[in-house]
mmCIF file of C-alpha atoms in Angstrom:
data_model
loop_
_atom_site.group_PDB
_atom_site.id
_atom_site.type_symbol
_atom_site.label_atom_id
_atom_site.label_comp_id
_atom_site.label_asym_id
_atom_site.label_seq_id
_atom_site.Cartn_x
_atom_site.Cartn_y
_atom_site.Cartn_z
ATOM 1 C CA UNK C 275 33.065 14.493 13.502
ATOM 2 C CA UNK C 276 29.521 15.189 12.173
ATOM 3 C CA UNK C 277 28.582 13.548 9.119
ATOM 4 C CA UNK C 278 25.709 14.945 7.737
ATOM 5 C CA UNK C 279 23.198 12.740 5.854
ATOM 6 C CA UNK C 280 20.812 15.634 4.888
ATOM 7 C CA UNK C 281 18.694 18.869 5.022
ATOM 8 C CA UNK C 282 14.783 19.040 5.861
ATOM 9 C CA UNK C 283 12.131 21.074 7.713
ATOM 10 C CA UNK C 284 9.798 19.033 8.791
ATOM 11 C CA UNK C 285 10.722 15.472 10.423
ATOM 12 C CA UNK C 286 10.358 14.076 13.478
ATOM 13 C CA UNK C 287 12.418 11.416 15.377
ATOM 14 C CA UNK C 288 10.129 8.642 15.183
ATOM 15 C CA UNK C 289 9.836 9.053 11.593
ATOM 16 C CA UNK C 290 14.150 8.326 11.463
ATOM 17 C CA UNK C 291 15.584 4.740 11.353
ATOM 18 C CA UNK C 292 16.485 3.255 14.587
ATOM 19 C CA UNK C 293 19.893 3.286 13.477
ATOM 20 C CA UNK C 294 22.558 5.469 11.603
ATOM 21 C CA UNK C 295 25.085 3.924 9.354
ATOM 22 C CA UNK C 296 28.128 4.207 11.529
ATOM 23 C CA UNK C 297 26.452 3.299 14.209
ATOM 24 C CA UNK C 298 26.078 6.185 16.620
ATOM 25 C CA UNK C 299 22.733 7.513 17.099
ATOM 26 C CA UNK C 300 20.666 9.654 14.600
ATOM 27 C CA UNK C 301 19.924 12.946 15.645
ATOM 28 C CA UNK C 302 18.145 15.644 14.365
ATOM 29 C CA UNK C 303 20.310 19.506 14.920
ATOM 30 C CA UNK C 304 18.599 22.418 14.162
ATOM 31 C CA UNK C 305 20.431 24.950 12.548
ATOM 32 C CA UNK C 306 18.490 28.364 11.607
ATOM 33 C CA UNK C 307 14.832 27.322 9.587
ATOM 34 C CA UNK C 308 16.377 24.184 8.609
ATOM 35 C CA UNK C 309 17.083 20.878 10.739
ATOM 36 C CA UNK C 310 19.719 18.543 9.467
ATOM 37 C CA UNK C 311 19.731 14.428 10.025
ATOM 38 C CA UNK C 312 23.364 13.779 11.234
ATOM 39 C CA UNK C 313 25.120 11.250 13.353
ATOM 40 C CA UNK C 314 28.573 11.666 15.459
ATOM 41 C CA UNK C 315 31.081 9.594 14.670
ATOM 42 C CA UNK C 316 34.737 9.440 15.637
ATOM 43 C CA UNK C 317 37.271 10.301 13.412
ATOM 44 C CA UNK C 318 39.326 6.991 13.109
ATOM 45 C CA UNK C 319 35.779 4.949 12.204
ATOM 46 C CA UNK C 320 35.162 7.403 9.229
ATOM 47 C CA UNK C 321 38.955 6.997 8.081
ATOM 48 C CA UNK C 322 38.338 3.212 8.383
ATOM 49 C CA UNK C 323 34.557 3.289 6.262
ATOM 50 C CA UNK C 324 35.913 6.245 3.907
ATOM 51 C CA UNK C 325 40.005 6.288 3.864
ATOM 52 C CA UNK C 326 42.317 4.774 1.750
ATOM 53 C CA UNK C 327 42.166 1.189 2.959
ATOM 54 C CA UNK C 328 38.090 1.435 1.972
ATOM 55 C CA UNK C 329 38.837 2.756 -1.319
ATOM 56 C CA UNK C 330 40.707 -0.328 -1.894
ATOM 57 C CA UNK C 331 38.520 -2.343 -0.935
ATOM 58 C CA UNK C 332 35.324 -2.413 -3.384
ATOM 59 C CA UNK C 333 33.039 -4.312 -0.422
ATOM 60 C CA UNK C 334 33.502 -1.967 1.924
ATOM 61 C CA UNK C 335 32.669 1.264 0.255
ATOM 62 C CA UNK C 336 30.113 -0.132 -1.865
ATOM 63 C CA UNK C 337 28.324 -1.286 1.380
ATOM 64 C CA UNK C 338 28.987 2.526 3.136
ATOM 65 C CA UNK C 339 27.640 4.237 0.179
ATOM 66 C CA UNK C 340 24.884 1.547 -0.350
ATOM 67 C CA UNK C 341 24.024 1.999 3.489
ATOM 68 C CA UNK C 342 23.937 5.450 3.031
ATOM 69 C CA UNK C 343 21.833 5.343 0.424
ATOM 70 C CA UNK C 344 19.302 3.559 2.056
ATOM 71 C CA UNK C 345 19.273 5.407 5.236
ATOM 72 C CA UNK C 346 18.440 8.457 3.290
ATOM 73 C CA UNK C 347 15.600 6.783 0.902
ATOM 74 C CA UNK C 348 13.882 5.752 5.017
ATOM 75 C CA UNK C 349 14.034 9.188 5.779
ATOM 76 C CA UNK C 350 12.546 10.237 2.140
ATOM 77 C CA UNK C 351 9.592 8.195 2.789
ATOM 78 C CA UNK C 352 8.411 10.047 5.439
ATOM 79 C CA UNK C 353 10.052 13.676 4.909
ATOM 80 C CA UNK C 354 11.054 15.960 1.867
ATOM 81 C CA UNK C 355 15.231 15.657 2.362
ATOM 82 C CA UNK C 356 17.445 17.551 0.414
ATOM 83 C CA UNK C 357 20.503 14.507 0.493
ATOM 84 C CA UNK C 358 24.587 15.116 0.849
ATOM 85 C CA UNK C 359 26.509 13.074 -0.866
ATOM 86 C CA UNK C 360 27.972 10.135 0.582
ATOM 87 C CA UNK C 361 31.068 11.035 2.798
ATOM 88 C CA UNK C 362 29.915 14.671 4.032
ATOM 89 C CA UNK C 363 31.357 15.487 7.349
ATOM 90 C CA UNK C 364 32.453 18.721 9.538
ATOM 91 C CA UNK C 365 34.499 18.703 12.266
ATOM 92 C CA UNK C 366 31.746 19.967 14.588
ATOM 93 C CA UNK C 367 28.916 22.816 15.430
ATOM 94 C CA UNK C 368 30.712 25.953 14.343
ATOM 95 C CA UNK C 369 32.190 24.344 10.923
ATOM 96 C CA UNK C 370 28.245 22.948 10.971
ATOM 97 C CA UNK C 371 27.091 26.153 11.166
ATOM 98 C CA UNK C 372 29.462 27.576 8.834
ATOM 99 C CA UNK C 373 28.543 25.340 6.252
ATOM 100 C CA UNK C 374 24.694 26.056 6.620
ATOM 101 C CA UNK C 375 25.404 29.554 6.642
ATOM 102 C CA UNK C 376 26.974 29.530 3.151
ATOM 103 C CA UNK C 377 24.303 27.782 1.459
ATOM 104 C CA UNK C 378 21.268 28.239 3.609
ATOM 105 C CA UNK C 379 19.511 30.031 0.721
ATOM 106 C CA UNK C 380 19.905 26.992 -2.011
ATOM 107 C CA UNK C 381 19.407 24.872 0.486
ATOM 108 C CA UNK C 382 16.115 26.277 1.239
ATOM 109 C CA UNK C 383 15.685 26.643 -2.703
ATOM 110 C CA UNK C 384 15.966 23.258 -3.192
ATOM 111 C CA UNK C 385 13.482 22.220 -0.373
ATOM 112 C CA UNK C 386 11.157 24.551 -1.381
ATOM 113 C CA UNK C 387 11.402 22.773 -5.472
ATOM 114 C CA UNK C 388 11.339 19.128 -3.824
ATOM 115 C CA UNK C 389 8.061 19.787 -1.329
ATOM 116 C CA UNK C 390 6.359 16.841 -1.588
ATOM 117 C CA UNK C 391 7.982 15.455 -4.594
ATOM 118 C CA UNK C 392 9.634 12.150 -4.772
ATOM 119 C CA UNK C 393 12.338 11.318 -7.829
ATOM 120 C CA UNK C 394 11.497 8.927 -10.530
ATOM 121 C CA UNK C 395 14.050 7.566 -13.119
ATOM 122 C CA UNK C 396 12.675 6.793 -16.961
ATOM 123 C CA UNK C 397 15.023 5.021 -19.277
ATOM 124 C CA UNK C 398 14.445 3.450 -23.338
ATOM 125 C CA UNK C 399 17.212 1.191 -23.716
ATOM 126 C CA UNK C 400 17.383 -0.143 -27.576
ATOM 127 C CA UNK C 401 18.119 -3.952 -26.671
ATOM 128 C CA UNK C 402 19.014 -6.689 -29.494
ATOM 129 C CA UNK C 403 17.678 -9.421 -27.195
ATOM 130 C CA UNK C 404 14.146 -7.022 -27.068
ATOM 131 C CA UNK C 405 14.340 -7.719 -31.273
ATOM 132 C CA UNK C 406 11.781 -9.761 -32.763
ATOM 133 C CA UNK C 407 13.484 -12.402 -34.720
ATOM 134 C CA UNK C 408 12.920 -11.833 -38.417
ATOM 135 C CA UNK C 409 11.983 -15.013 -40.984
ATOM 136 C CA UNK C 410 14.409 -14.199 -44.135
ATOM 137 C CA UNK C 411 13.665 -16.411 -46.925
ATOM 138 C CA UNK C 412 16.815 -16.712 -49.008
ATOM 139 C CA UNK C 413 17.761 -14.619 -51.811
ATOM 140 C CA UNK C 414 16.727 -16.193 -55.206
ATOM 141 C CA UNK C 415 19.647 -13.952 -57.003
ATOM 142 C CA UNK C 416 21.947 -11.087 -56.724
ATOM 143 C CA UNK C 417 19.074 -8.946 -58.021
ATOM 144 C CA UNK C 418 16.278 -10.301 -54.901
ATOM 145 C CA UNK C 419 20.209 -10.416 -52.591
ATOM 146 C CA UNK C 420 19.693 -6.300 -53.328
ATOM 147 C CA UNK C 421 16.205 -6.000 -53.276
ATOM 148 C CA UNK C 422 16.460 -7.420 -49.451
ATOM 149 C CA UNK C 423 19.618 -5.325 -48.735
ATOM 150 C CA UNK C 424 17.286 -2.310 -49.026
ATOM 151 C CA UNK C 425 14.418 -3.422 -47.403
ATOM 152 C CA UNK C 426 16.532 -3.745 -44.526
ATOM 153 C CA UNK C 427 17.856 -0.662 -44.607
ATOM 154 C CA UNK C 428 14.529 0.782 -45.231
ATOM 155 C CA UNK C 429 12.795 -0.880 -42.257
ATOM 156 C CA UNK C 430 16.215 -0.188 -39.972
ATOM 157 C CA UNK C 431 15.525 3.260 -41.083
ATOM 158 C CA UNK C 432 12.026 3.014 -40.015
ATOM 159 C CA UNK C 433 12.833 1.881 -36.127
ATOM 160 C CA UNK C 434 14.995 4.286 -35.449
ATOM 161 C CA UNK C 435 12.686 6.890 -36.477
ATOM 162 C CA UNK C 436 9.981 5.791 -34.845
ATOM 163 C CA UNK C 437 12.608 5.042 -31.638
ATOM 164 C CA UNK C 438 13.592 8.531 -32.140
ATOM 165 C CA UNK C 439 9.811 9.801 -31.626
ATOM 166 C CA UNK C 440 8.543 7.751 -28.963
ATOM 167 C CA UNK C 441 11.529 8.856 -26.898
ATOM 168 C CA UNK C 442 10.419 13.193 -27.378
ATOM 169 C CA UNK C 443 7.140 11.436 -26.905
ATOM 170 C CA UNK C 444 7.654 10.070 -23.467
ATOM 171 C CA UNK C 445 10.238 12.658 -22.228
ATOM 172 C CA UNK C 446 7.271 15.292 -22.943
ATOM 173 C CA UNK C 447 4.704 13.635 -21.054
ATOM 174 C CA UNK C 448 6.741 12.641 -18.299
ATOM 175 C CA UNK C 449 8.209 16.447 -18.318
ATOM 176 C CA UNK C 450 4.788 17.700 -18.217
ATOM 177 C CA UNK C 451 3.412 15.799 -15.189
ATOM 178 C CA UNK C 452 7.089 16.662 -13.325
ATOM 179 C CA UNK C 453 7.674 19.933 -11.045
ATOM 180 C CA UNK C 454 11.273 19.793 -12.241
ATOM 181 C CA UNK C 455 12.600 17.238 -15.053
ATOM 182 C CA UNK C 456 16.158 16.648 -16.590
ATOM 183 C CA UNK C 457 18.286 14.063 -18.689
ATOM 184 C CA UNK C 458 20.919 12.120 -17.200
ATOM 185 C CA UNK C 459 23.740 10.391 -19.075
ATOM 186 C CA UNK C 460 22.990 7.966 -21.814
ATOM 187 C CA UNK C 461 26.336 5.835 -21.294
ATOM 188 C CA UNK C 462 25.674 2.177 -20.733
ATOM 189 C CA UNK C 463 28.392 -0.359 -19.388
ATOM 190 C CA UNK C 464 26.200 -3.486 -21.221
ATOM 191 C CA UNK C 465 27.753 -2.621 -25.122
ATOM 192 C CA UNK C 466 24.647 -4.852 -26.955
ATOM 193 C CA UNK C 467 22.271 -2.157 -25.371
ATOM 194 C CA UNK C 468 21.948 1.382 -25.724
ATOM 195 C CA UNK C 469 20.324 3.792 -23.893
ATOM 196 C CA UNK C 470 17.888 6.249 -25.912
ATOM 197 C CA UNK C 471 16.856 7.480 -22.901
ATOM 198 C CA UNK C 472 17.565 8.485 -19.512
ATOM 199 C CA UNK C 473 15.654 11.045 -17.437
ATOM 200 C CA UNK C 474 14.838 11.950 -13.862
ATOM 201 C CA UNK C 475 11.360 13.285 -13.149
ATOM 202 C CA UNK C 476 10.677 15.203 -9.826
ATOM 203 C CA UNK C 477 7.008 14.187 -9.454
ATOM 204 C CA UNK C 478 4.472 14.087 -6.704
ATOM 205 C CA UNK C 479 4.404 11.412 -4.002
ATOM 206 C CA UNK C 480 2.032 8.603 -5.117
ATOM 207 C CA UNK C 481 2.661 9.352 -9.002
ATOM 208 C CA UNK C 482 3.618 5.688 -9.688
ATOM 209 C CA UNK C 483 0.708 4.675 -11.601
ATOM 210 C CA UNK C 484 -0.136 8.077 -13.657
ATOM 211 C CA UNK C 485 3.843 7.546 -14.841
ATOM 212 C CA UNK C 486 3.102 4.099 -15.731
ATOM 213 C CA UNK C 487 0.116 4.902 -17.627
ATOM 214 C CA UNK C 488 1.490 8.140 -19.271
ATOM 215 C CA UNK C 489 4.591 5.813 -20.322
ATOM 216 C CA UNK C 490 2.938 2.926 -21.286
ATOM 217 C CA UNK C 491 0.372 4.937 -23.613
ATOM 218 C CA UNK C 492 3.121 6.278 -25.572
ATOM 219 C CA UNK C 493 4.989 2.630 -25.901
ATOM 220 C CA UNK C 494 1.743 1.001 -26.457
ATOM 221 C CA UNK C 495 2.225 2.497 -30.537
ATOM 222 C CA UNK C 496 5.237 0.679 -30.924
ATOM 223 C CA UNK C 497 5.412 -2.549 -29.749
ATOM 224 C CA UNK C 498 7.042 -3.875 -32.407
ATOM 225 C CA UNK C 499 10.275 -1.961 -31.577
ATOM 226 C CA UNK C 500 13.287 -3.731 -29.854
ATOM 227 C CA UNK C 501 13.126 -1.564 -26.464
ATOM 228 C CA UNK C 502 12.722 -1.999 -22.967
ATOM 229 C CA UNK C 503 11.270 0.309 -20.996
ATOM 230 C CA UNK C 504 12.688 0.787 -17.115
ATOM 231 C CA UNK C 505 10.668 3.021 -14.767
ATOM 232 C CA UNK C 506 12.264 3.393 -11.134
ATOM 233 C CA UNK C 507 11.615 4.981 -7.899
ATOM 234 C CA UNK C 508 10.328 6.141 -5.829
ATOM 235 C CA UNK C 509 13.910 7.881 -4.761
ATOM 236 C CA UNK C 510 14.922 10.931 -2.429
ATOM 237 C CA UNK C 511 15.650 14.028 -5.371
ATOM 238 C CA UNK C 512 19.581 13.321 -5.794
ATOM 239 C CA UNK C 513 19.585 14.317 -9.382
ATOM 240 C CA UNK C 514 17.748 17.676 -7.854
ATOM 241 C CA UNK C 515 19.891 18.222 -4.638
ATOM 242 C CA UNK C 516 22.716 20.250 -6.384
ATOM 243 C CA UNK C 517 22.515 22.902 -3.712
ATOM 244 C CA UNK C 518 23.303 19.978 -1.084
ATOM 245 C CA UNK C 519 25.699 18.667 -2.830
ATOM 246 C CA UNK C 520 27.196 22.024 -3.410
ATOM 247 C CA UNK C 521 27.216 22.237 0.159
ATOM 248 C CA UNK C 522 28.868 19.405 0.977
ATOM 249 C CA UNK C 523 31.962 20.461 -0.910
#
C-alpha cells in the first residue's frame, strides 16, 4: 500500500523527517508536475493503525492521526504541501497515478492559492471566567430592585453589541491581510464558553506578529469585555486543501 501524506512541487529529501509514521521510509514519487510525500506500508500494519480494532481504541488512533499531523506540519515548514487527510492510501503506482490524474488540476489549484502561505486560526470565545466581577450594592426597594434589573439589561445589551462589532472588526482585518480567508464552526464542547468567532486565515509565512498586532488593535477598544482571544499557527492549509481532500476520497 501507498499512503499518501501529501502534494507539493518543490521539496527536497533533506528537508523531510527522518522518519514516516508507520515506519517505512519517506519518499518523495513524482507523478506528472507534482511530487507527492508517501511512505509504503504493508497492508496488515495499516489495518492494525486504521481498522476496526484502532477505532476502538481512542489511544491508538488519536496517536496515528496526531502523528500524522505532525509529520505533515515538518514538511509545511519547509515546503508549500497541499495535505490528505489522515488514512489516504492506494494500492500502488497505477491506482497512484489514477488518483493524480483525476484531480491533478485542483490539486495544482490549490498549490498555486497556498504558495508560500502558512494557515492561521483566530477565535473570540465569550468566557464567564474572562467577566469582570461586578460590585452590586443591594437594592434599597422594589422600585431601585427594577431600576438595577434594567441597568443590567441595558449594559448586557451593550457587550454584546460591542462583542458583535469587534468580531466584523477583526474578521475584516484579518480577511484583508489573508490570500484566502473563511469561518469555521462556532460549536464549542466547554458549555460556559461560546465561541463568537472562529476563522482560518491563509496568510504569508512569517505573518505572526502583523496578525497579532492587527488583532490586538481591534481588542485593545474593548477590554472591558469578557473574551479571550486565541490566535494559532503556524499550520499546513487543511481548512484550504479541499482539492486534496477531495482527492483522497
Amino acid at each position: 500500500m501507498i499512503y499518501l501524506y501529501g502534494v507539493t512541487r518543490a521539496v527536497q529529501s533533506d528537508q523531510l523527517p527522518d522518519a514516516a509514521v508507520f515506519g517505512g521510509a519517506v519518499e518523495l514519487m513524482p507523478v506528472d508536475d507534482l511530487t507527492l510525500v508517501v511512505e509504503h506500508v504493508e497492508a496488515v500494519v495499516l489495518q492494525e493503525m486504521l481498522g476496526e480494532g484502532a477505532r476502538e481504541d481512542d489511544t491508538i488512533l488519536h496517536n496515528a492521526v496526531m502523528a500524522h499531523q505532525g509529520f505533515i506540519n515538518s514538511v509545511a515548514e519547509a515546503a508549500d504541501i497541499v495535505p490528505f487527510r489522515f488514512g489516504t492510501a492506494v494500492e500502488n503506482d497505477a491506482a497512484l497515478a489514477e488518483l493524480i490524474a483525476q484531480q491533478g488540476a485542483s490539486l495544482n489549484a490549490t498549490l498555486d492559492l497556498i504558495a508560500g502561505h502558512l494557515e492561521w486560526g483566530v477565535k473570540i470565545v465569550r468566557s464567564e471566567a474572562a467577566r469582570k466581577p461586578e460590585a452590586t450594592p443591594a437594592p434599597a426597594g422594589g422600585a431601585d430592585y427594577l431600576r438595577q434589573l434594567s441597568a443590567k439589561k441595558q449594559t448586557e445589551d451593550r457587550s454584546r453589541e460591542n462583542m458583535a462589532e469587534l468580531c466584523k472588526e477583526v474578521a475584516k482585518d484579518v480577511a484583508a491581510m489573508a490570500a484566502k480567508a473563511q469561518p469555521l464552526s462556532l460549536r464549542s464542547s466547554d458549555n460556559s464558553e461560546a465561541r463568537l468567532l472562529n476563522m482560518a486565515c491563509l496568510l504569508p509565512r512569517g505573518s505572526d506578529a502583523a496578525l497579532a498586532d492587527a488583532v490586538n488593535q481591534a481588542v485593545g477598544r474593548f477590554e472591558d469585555l469578557p473574551l479571550r482571544i486565541e490566535i494559532s499557527g503556524p499550520w499546513p492549509p487543511f481548512s484550504f486543501a479541499s482539492a486534496g481532500e477531495e482527492a483522497a476520497q
